[in-house]
Short mmCIF file of C-alpha atoms and ligand atoms in Angstrom, two decimals:
data_model
loop_
_atom_site.label_atom_id
_atom_site.label_comp_id
_atom_site.label_asym_id
_atom_site.label_seq_id
_atom_site.Cartn_x
_atom_site.Cartn_y
_atom_site.Cartn_z
CA UNK B 1 -14.22 -1.78 23.17
CA UNK B 2 -10.56 -2.42 22.28
CA UNK B 3 -8.19 0.34 23.41
CA UNK B 4 -4.78 0.91 21.67
CA UNK B 5 -2.04 3.19 22.65
CA UNK B 6 -3.15 5.71 19.92
CA UNK B 7 -6.75 5.95 21.08
CA UNK B 8 -6.41 6.05 25.00
CA UNK B 9 -7.92 9.08 26.30
CA UNK B 10 -9.59 9.98 23.04
CA UNK B 11 -13.38 10.00 22.58
CA UNK B 12 -14.18 7.76 19.79
CA UNK B 13 -16.06 9.35 16.87
CA UNK B 14 -17.70 6.10 16.01
CA UNK B 15 -18.54 2.80 17.67
CA UNK B 16 -16.22 0.51 15.84
CA UNK B 17 -17.04 -3.16 15.35
CA UNK B 18 -14.44 -5.67 14.75
CA UNK B 19 -15.60 -8.70 12.61
CA UNK B 20 -13.50 -11.72 12.18
CA UNK B 21 -14.17 -13.51 8.76
CA UNK B 22 -12.63 -16.56 7.28
CA UNK B 23 -10.71 -15.55 4.18
CA UNK B 24 -11.82 -18.67 2.30
CA UNK B 25 -15.32 -19.08 3.65
CA UNK B 26 -16.45 -15.84 4.94
CA UNK B 27 -19.83 -15.96 6.88
CA UNK B 28 -22.49 -14.74 4.46
CA UNK B 29 -24.69 -13.10 7.22
CA UNK B 30 -21.76 -11.19 8.73
CA UNK B 31 -20.83 -10.03 5.28
CA UNK B 32 -24.40 -8.90 4.47
CA UNK B 33 -24.33 -6.81 7.75
CA UNK B 34 -20.92 -5.22 6.44
CA UNK B 35 -22.51 -4.64 3.01
CA UNK B 36 -25.53 -2.89 4.53
CA UNK B 37 -23.10 -0.53 6.52
CA UNK B 38 -21.65 0.47 3.04
CA UNK B 39 -25.13 0.76 1.61
CA UNK B 40 -26.06 3.16 4.45
CA UNK B 41 -23.13 5.37 3.80
CA UNK B 42 -20.88 3.98 6.46
CA UNK B 43 -17.10 3.13 6.50
CA UNK B 44 -15.84 -0.48 6.46
CA UNK B 45 -12.12 -1.51 6.56
CA UNK B 46 -11.61 -4.83 4.55
CA UNK B 47 -8.70 -6.99 3.54
CA UNK B 48 -7.41 -7.21 0.07
CA UNK B 49 -4.36 -9.16 -1.34
CA UNK B 50 -2.32 -5.97 -1.11
CA UNK B 51 -3.11 -4.14 1.94
CA UNK B 52 -6.35 -3.35 3.87
CA UNK B 53 -8.64 -0.81 2.48
CA UNK B 54 -10.91 1.81 4.09
CA UNK B 55 -14.01 1.59 1.99
CA UNK B 56 -17.35 3.45 1.33
CA UNK B 57 -19.75 3.55 -1.44
CA UNK B 58 -17.97 5.10 -4.36
CA UNK B 59 -21.22 6.82 -5.54
CA UNK B 60 -21.96 8.47 -2.11
CA UNK B 61 -19.98 11.68 -1.88
CA UNK B 62 -20.77 12.36 1.75
CA UNK B 63 -19.55 8.86 2.60
CA UNK B 64 -16.33 9.40 0.65
CA UNK B 65 -15.69 12.63 2.37
CA UNK B 66 -15.76 10.63 5.65
CA UNK B 67 -12.96 8.34 4.23
CA UNK B 68 -10.71 11.48 3.93
CA UNK B 69 -11.71 12.72 7.46
CA UNK B 70 -11.14 9.23 9.16
CA UNK B 71 -7.60 9.02 7.71
CA UNK B 72 -6.77 12.52 7.93
CA UNK B 73 -5.94 12.25 4.14
CA UNK B 74 -5.08 15.37 1.99
CA UNK B 75 -8.04 16.17 -0.18
CA UNK B 76 -5.95 16.03 -3.38
CA UNK B 77 -4.92 12.40 -3.01
CA UNK B 78 -7.45 10.25 -5.06
CA UNK B 79 -8.93 6.98 -4.02
CA UNK B 80 -9.18 3.79 -6.01
CA UNK B 81 -12.58 2.32 -6.93
CA UNK B 82 -12.77 -1.38 -6.38
CA UNK B 83 -15.13 -3.57 -8.34
CA UNK B 84 -16.09 -7.26 -7.98
CA UNK B 85 -16.48 -8.05 -11.61
CA UNK B 86 -15.78 -6.64 -15.05
CA UNK B 87 -19.42 -6.16 -15.75
CA UNK B 88 -19.21 -3.13 -13.41
CA UNK B 89 -16.50 -1.22 -15.56
CA UNK B 90 -19.14 0.76 -17.60
CA UNK B 91 -20.38 2.21 -14.19
CA UNK B 92 -17.09 3.98 -13.56
CA UNK B 93 -15.02 4.05 -16.82
CA UNK B 94 -15.82 6.29 -19.74
CA UNK B 95 -12.74 5.47 -21.91
CA UNK B 96 -13.08 4.98 -25.63
CA UNK B 97 -12.35 1.88 -27.63
CA UNK B 98 -8.55 2.19 -27.28
CA UNK B 99 -8.75 2.22 -23.46
CA UNK B 100 -11.42 -0.42 -23.39
CA UNK B 101 -9.23 -2.75 -25.43
CA UNK B 102 -6.19 -2.27 -23.13
CA UNK B 103 -8.43 -2.70 -20.08
CA UNK B 104 -9.86 -5.96 -21.54
CA UNK B 105 -6.35 -7.38 -22.02
CA UNK B 106 -5.23 -6.29 -18.82
CA UNK B 107 -8.18 -7.50 -16.75
CA UNK B 108 -8.03 -10.92 -18.39
CA UNK B 109 -4.37 -11.24 -17.41
CA UNK B 110 -4.19 -9.57 -13.89
CA UNK B 111 -7.72 -9.22 -12.48
CA UNK B 112 -8.54 -10.08 -9.85
CA UNK B 113 -5.16 -9.03 -8.64
CA UNK B 114 -2.84 -6.21 -7.46
CA UNK B 115 -3.33 -3.90 -10.60
CA UNK B 116 -5.03 -0.40 -10.51
CA UNK B 117 -5.87 0.87 -14.02
CA UNK B 118 -6.21 4.66 -14.50
CA UNK B 119 -8.89 5.31 -17.18
CA UNK B 120 -11.12 8.20 -18.09
CA UNK B 121 -13.75 8.72 -15.32
CA UNK B 122 -17.51 8.26 -15.83
CA UNK B 123 -19.36 11.36 -14.71
CA UNK B 124 -21.36 8.87 -12.37
CA UNK B 125 -18.25 8.74 -10.11
CA UNK B 126 -18.35 11.77 -7.94
CA UNK B 127 -15.49 14.34 -8.24
CA UNK B 128 -14.39 13.94 -4.68
CA UNK B 129 -13.28 10.27 -5.45
CA UNK B 130 -10.69 11.39 -7.96
CA UNK B 131 -10.19 14.73 -6.38
CA UNK B 132 -11.45 16.41 -9.46
CA UNK B 133 -9.29 14.50 -11.92
CA UNK B 134 -10.87 13.61 -15.21
CA UNK B 135 -9.55 9.98 -14.59
CA UNK B 136 -10.35 7.25 -12.16
CA UNK B 137 -8.33 4.47 -10.70
CA UNK B 138 -10.03 0.99 -10.96
CA UNK B 139 -9.12 -2.34 -9.45
CA UNK B 140 -10.66 -5.78 -8.88
CA UNK B 141 -9.08 -7.18 -5.71
CA UNK B 142 -8.06 -10.91 -5.46
CA UNK B 143 -9.69 -11.41 -1.99
CA UNK B 144 -12.76 -13.19 -1.49
CA UNK B 145 -14.01 -11.10 1.44
CA UNK B 146 -13.30 -7.96 -0.58
CA UNK B 147 -15.12 -9.11 -3.68
CA UNK B 148 -18.07 -10.47 -1.76
CA UNK B 149 -18.36 -7.15 0.11
CA UNK B 150 -18.55 -5.23 -3.07
CA UNK B 151 -20.95 -7.60 -4.63
CA UNK B 152 -23.34 -7.55 -1.69
CA UNK B 153 -23.02 -3.72 -1.27
CA UNK B 154 -24.35 -3.45 -5.08
CA UNK B 155 -22.09 -0.42 -5.60
CA UNK B 156 -18.36 -0.05 -6.36
CA UNK B 157 -16.34 0.64 -3.25
CA UNK B 158 -13.90 3.68 -3.18
CA UNK B 159 -10.99 2.83 -0.82
CA UNK B 160 -7.53 3.93 -0.06
CA UNK B 161 -5.28 1.99 2.36
CA UNK B 162 -6.81 1.72 5.86
CA UNK B 163 -3.96 3.62 7.77
CA UNK B 164 -3.85 7.10 9.24
CA UNK B 165 -2.38 9.37 6.69
CA UNK B 166 1.56 9.26 7.20
CA UNK B 167 1.65 5.81 8.73
CA UNK B 168 2.53 2.78 6.67
CA UNK B 169 -0.09 1.03 4.85
CA UNK B 170 -1.75 -1.82 7.12
CA UNK B 171 -0.96 -5.42 6.09
CA UNK B 172 -2.86 -6.95 9.12
CA UNK B 173 -6.16 -6.10 10.81
CA UNK B 174 -4.11 -5.23 14.03
CA UNK B 175 -2.44 -2.39 12.09
CA UNK B 176 -6.01 -1.15 11.06
CA UNK B 177 -7.28 -1.38 14.65
CA UNK B 178 -4.22 0.62 15.85
CA UNK B 179 -4.80 3.34 13.41
CA UNK B 180 -8.67 3.65 12.87
CA UNK B 181 -10.46 2.07 15.86
CA UNK B 182 -13.11 4.66 16.86
CA UNK B 183 -13.02 6.42 13.46
CA UNK B 184 -14.76 3.85 11.26
CA UNK B 185 -17.96 1.62 11.65
CA UNK B 186 -16.56 -1.76 10.95
CA UNK B 187 -13.08 -3.37 10.76
CA UNK B 188 -13.13 -6.79 9.09
CA UNK B 189 -10.28 -9.07 10.33
CA UNK B 190 -9.46 -11.33 7.49
CA UNK B 191 -5.93 -12.23 8.58
CA UNK B 192 -2.76 -10.99 7.08
CA UNK B 193 -2.54 -9.78 3.40
CA UNK B 194 -0.57 -11.79 0.78
CA UNK B 195 1.35 -8.98 -1.09
CA UNK B 196 1.88 -6.51 1.75
CA UNK B 197 2.37 -3.46 -0.39
CA UNK B 198 -0.10 -1.38 -2.42
CA UNK B 199 -1.23 -2.23 -5.96
CA UNK B 200 0.74 -1.37 -9.11
CA UNK B 201 -0.86 1.90 -10.53
CA UNK B 202 -0.95 1.88 -14.38
CA UNK B 203 -2.20 4.79 -16.41
CA UNK B 204 -3.42 3.71 -19.78
CA UNK B 205 -4.98 7.00 -20.90
CA UNK B 206 -1.89 8.06 -23.01
CA UNK B 207 -0.28 6.31 -26.06
CA UNK B 208 2.32 4.56 -23.91
CA UNK B 209 1.07 2.96 -20.60
CA UNK B 210 2.77 4.50 -17.66
CA UNK B 211 3.42 2.76 -14.26
CA UNK B 212 2.73 5.54 -11.81
CA UNK B 213 3.41 3.48 -8.73
CA UNK B 214 5.24 0.08 -8.93
CA UNK B 215 3.75 -2.99 -7.40
CA UNK B 216 3.54 -6.71 -7.65
CA UNK B 217 2.44 -6.46 -11.32
CA UNK B 218 5.68 -5.37 -12.86
CA UNK B 219 6.71 -3.43 -16.04
CA UNK B 220 7.66 -6.74 -17.65
CA UNK B 221 4.11 -8.10 -16.94
CA UNK B 222 2.54 -4.90 -18.40
CA UNK B 223 4.75 -5.06 -21.61
CA UNK B 224 3.95 -8.64 -22.04
CA UNK B 225 0.21 -7.97 -22.26
CA UNK B 226 0.15 -4.60 -23.93
CA UNK B 227 3.26 -4.68 -26.02
CA UNK B 228 4.51 -1.40 -24.60
CA UNK B 229 4.93 0.39 -21.22
CA UNK B 230 7.18 2.63 -19.08
CA UNK B 231 8.22 2.97 -15.52
CA UNK B 232 9.31 6.59 -15.08
CA UNK B 233 12.33 7.01 -12.55
CA UNK B 234 10.35 7.36 -9.27
CA UNK B 235 13.55 8.50 -7.45
CA UNK B 236 13.20 11.80 -9.17
CA UNK B 237 11.07 14.23 -7.52
CA UNK B 238 8.83 16.45 -9.63
CA UNK B 239 10.38 19.77 -10.51
CA UNK B 240 9.29 22.98 -8.84
CA UNK B 241 5.75 23.98 -10.11
CA UNK B 242 5.34 20.54 -11.94
CA UNK B 243 2.43 18.51 -10.45
CA UNK B 244 3.12 14.64 -10.05
CA UNK B 245 1.31 12.27 -12.38
CA UNK B 246 0.17 10.39 -9.49
CA UNK B 247 -1.07 12.85 -6.93
CA UNK B 248 -0.54 10.69 -3.72
CA UNK B 249 3.04 10.05 -4.56
CA UNK B 250 4.20 13.56 -3.51
CA UNK B 251 3.31 12.74 0.06
CA UNK B 252 5.96 10.88 2.28
CA UNK B 253 3.37 8.15 3.28
CA UNK B 254 4.82 5.05 4.36
CA UNK B 255 7.26 6.59 6.92
CA UNK B 256 7.77 5.25 10.35
CA UNK B 257 8.76 7.54 13.33
CA UNK B 258 12.29 6.15 13.17
CA UNK B 259 14.80 7.84 10.62
CA UNK B 260 15.34 5.23 7.94
CA UNK B 261 18.59 5.01 5.83
CA UNK B 262 19.06 2.65 3.01
CA UNK B 263 22.43 1.00 2.37
CA UNK B 264 23.10 0.16 -1.34
CA UNK B 265 26.00 -1.32 -3.10
CA UNK B 266 27.22 -3.83 -5.75
CA UNK B 267 27.51 -6.69 -3.21
CA UNK B 268 25.32 -7.69 -0.43
CA UNK B 269 28.21 -8.70 1.77
CA UNK B 270 29.55 -5.24 1.40
CA UNK B 271 26.22 -3.67 2.21
CA UNK B 272 26.12 -5.87 5.40
CA UNK B 273 29.50 -4.91 6.58
CA UNK B 274 28.75 -1.21 6.15
CA UNK B 275 25.41 -1.63 7.98
CA UNK B 276 26.96 -3.63 10.91
CA UNK B 277 29.72 -1.08 11.37
CA UNK B 278 27.35 1.95 11.26
CA UNK B 279 25.10 0.11 13.69
CA UNK B 280 27.83 -0.54 16.08
CA UNK B 281 28.93 3.09 15.95
CA UNK B 282 25.26 4.40 16.50
CA UNK B 283 24.77 1.98 19.46
CA UNK B 284 28.09 3.15 21.04
CA UNK B 285 26.70 6.77 20.88
CA UNK B 286 23.55 5.48 22.65
CA UNK B 287 21.24 5.60 19.70
CA UNK B 288 18.57 2.91 19.55
CA UNK B 289 19.28 1.26 16.28
CA UNK B 290 17.27 -1.12 14.09
CA UNK B 291 18.31 -3.25 11.12
CA UNK B 292 16.03 -4.34 8.33
CA UNK B 293 17.36 -7.49 6.67
CA UNK B 294 16.26 -10.85 5.37
CA UNK B 295 16.49 -14.34 6.90
CA UNK B 296 19.94 -14.98 5.35
CA UNK B 297 21.13 -11.64 6.67
CA UNK B 298 19.96 -11.88 10.22
CA UNK B 299 23.15 -13.71 11.60
CA UNK B 300 25.41 -10.88 10.42
CA UNK B 301 24.06 -8.40 13.12
CA UNK B 302 24.23 -8.36 16.80
CA UNK B 303 20.70 -9.13 17.88
CA UNK B 304 21.48 -8.42 21.54
CA UNK B 305 22.20 -4.79 21.01
CA UNK B 306 20.19 -4.05 17.98
CA UNK B 307 16.60 -4.50 16.92
CA UNK B 308 17.00 -6.85 13.98
CA UNK B 309 14.02 -7.60 12.00
CA UNK B 310 14.35 -10.19 9.04
CA UNK B 311 11.60 -10.19 6.49
CA UNK B 312 11.62 -13.00 3.86
CA UNK B 313 14.34 -14.10 1.55
CA UNK B 314 16.42 -12.50 -1.15
CA UNK B 315 15.70 -15.27 -3.37
CA UNK B 316 12.03 -14.28 -3.67
CA UNK B 317 11.61 -10.54 -3.07
CA UNK B 318 7.70 -10.71 -2.87
CA UNK B 319 8.36 -12.47 0.61
CA UNK B 320 10.37 -9.19 1.74
CA UNK B 321 7.59 -6.86 0.50
CA UNK B 322 5.06 -9.11 2.41
CA UNK B 323 6.95 -8.18 5.71
CA UNK B 324 8.09 -4.45 5.02
CA UNK B 325 5.19 -2.41 6.49
CA UNK B 326 4.86 -4.79 9.56
CA UNK B 327 8.55 -4.38 10.10
CA UNK B 328 8.55 -0.65 9.79
CA UNK B 329 5.64 -0.52 12.43
CA UNK B 330 7.57 -2.90 14.68
CA UNK B 331 10.59 -0.73 14.64
CA UNK B 332 8.46 2.05 16.02
CA UNK B 333 6.91 -0.12 18.63
CA UNK B 334 10.38 -1.15 19.94
CA UNK B 335 11.46 2.45 20.02
CA UNK B 336 14.14 2.39 17.25
CA UNK B 337 15.41 5.82 16.62
CA UNK B 338 17.51 5.00 13.49
CA UNK B 339 16.77 2.09 11.19
CA UNK B 340 19.47 0.90 8.71
CA UNK B 341 17.98 -1.10 5.77
CA UNK B 342 19.64 -3.29 3.31
CA UNK B 343 18.89 -2.35 -0.23
CA UNK B 344 17.40 -4.60 -2.70
CA UNK B 345 17.84 -5.20 -6.54
CA UNK B 346 15.53 -2.97 -8.52
CA UNK B 347 14.12 -5.72 -10.78
CA UNK B 348 10.60 -7.08 -11.11
CA UNK B 349 8.87 -6.71 -7.81
CA UNK B 350 12.12 -5.32 -6.31
CA UNK B 351 10.95 -2.02 -7.78
CA UNK B 352 7.90 -2.02 -5.60
CA UNK B 353 10.02 -2.88 -2.57
CA UNK B 354 12.59 -0.38 -3.09
CA UNK B 355 10.04 2.29 -3.99
CA UNK B 356 8.29 2.00 -0.51
CA UNK B 357 11.69 1.69 1.28
CA UNK B 358 13.02 4.70 -0.57
CA UNK B 359 9.94 6.73 0.52
CA UNK B 360 10.13 5.38 4.06
CA UNK B 361 13.79 6.72 4.14
CA UNK B 362 12.70 10.10 2.71
CA UNK B 363 15.16 9.29 -0.19
CA UNK B 364 18.18 8.64 2.08
CA UNK B 365 20.48 6.11 0.38
CA UNK B 366 23.96 5.53 1.41
CA UNK B 367 26.65 3.93 -0.89
CA UNK B 368 28.19 1.11 0.92
CA UNK B 369 30.86 0.63 -1.75
CA UNK B 370 32.22 4.09 -0.56
CA UNK B 371 32.04 3.24 3.10
CA UNK B 372 34.54 0.39 3.22
P1 LIG K 1 -3.78 4.29 -1.52
O1 LIG K 1 -4.92 3.29 -1.80
O2 LIG K 1 -3.85 4.87 -0.20
O3 LIG K 1 -2.45 3.78 -2.03
O4 LIG K 1 -4.08 5.51 -2.53
C1 LIG K 1 -4.40 5.45 -3.89
C2 LIG K 1 -3.37 5.88 -4.80
O5 LIG K 1 -3.83 5.57 -6.12
C3 LIG K 1 -3.21 7.36 -4.87
O6 LIG K 1 -2.39 7.84 -3.90
C4 LIG K 1 -2.77 7.68 -6.28
O7 LIG K 1 -1.32 7.47 -6.32
C5 LIG K 1 -3.42 6.56 -7.06
N1 LIG K 1 -4.51 7.08 -7.85
C6 LIG K 1 -5.79 6.90 -7.54
N2 LIG K 1 -6.56 7.38 -8.53
C7 LIG K 1 -5.72 8.04 -9.39
C8 LIG K 1 -5.95 8.81 -10.59
N3 LIG K 1 -7.26 9.14 -11.02
N4 LIG K 1 -4.79 9.37 -11.17
C9 LIG K 1 -3.62 9.05 -10.70
N5 LIG K 1 -3.37 8.23 -9.57
C10 LIG K 1 -4.41 7.78 -8.93
MG1 LIG K 2 -2.27 4.81 1.27
#
């Protein structure tokens, strides 16, 4: 039994089996074993191209209830239903011809892939999956292990991200083990995830398709396929009494223990100057300080005094999203109290990156232009 810092001294609720699988050629027998766990109402964590998921049969309300329990997830935060082929759509979606036409266009363009589509929910999908909403979020993941697991299980798999509620989503099996060992039946280790942040959530139940959560499939991608689409300003919090369109988004998931502050500005050099100066000031006060930057930025900061984590390159923001959650967990591991993060342009996948960073920072954005 693997013991992590989090579960030392705790009695495990379940005997967790960690099963390593090759992402390109997963062992069919081991996969069948995992699928049987799903069929019997168990909990299996599995890799997808976005982040790891914590799955159970979408048609088994008791099993789905256990997902909420294992994560400590609030009961009003709906799960995504994962399918392995478009043939399974009629099992979960009851949308009319307009929704089906949009779904068809989207699935041809972006499935399998990091796009969750919100449609009308078929009554066969239990209430608990969607937390009573009349809609359901559906996705076909682009990861062979995930799709084979769903296919062999013979049922769609309901799954949120495989982290404890409040922790950053897991982009490696080690993150899943740290959070959920002893709480689930199986953790499949299929290596690191490609995208590293959660899927785009797109609601197609209205006239104009709305992105409820930005991800690797961008607004431009949606408009190209459907002719229209909107990405509402996710920096605005819903007004008092108004319920958010995507229930999960009202929670400050994604946050590490450290206090995160984002430094934004017109020019990246100005941002770095402000970050370096504040980092020096905090360090002089005895505050353990971390800096989130990219490979190009690392040399600007004093790596001897600071915890500097460089993820990817500004030339290709998907490489930065890839390393974001691992970096947030690493800052906590190294005991950073305050993390100063460089901001990124809010274009394309930069929207997904800044959305997650913004939420990790609890909305704390400092204008570097006014600091110098
Ligand atoms: P997670 O997989 O942990 O990122 O959580 C799934 C997220 O998908 C939720 O937090 C919601 O933001 C979104 N979602 C799932 N189902 C629905 C739905 N029926 N309506 C709106 N948003 C949904
Ligand atoms: Mg999540």
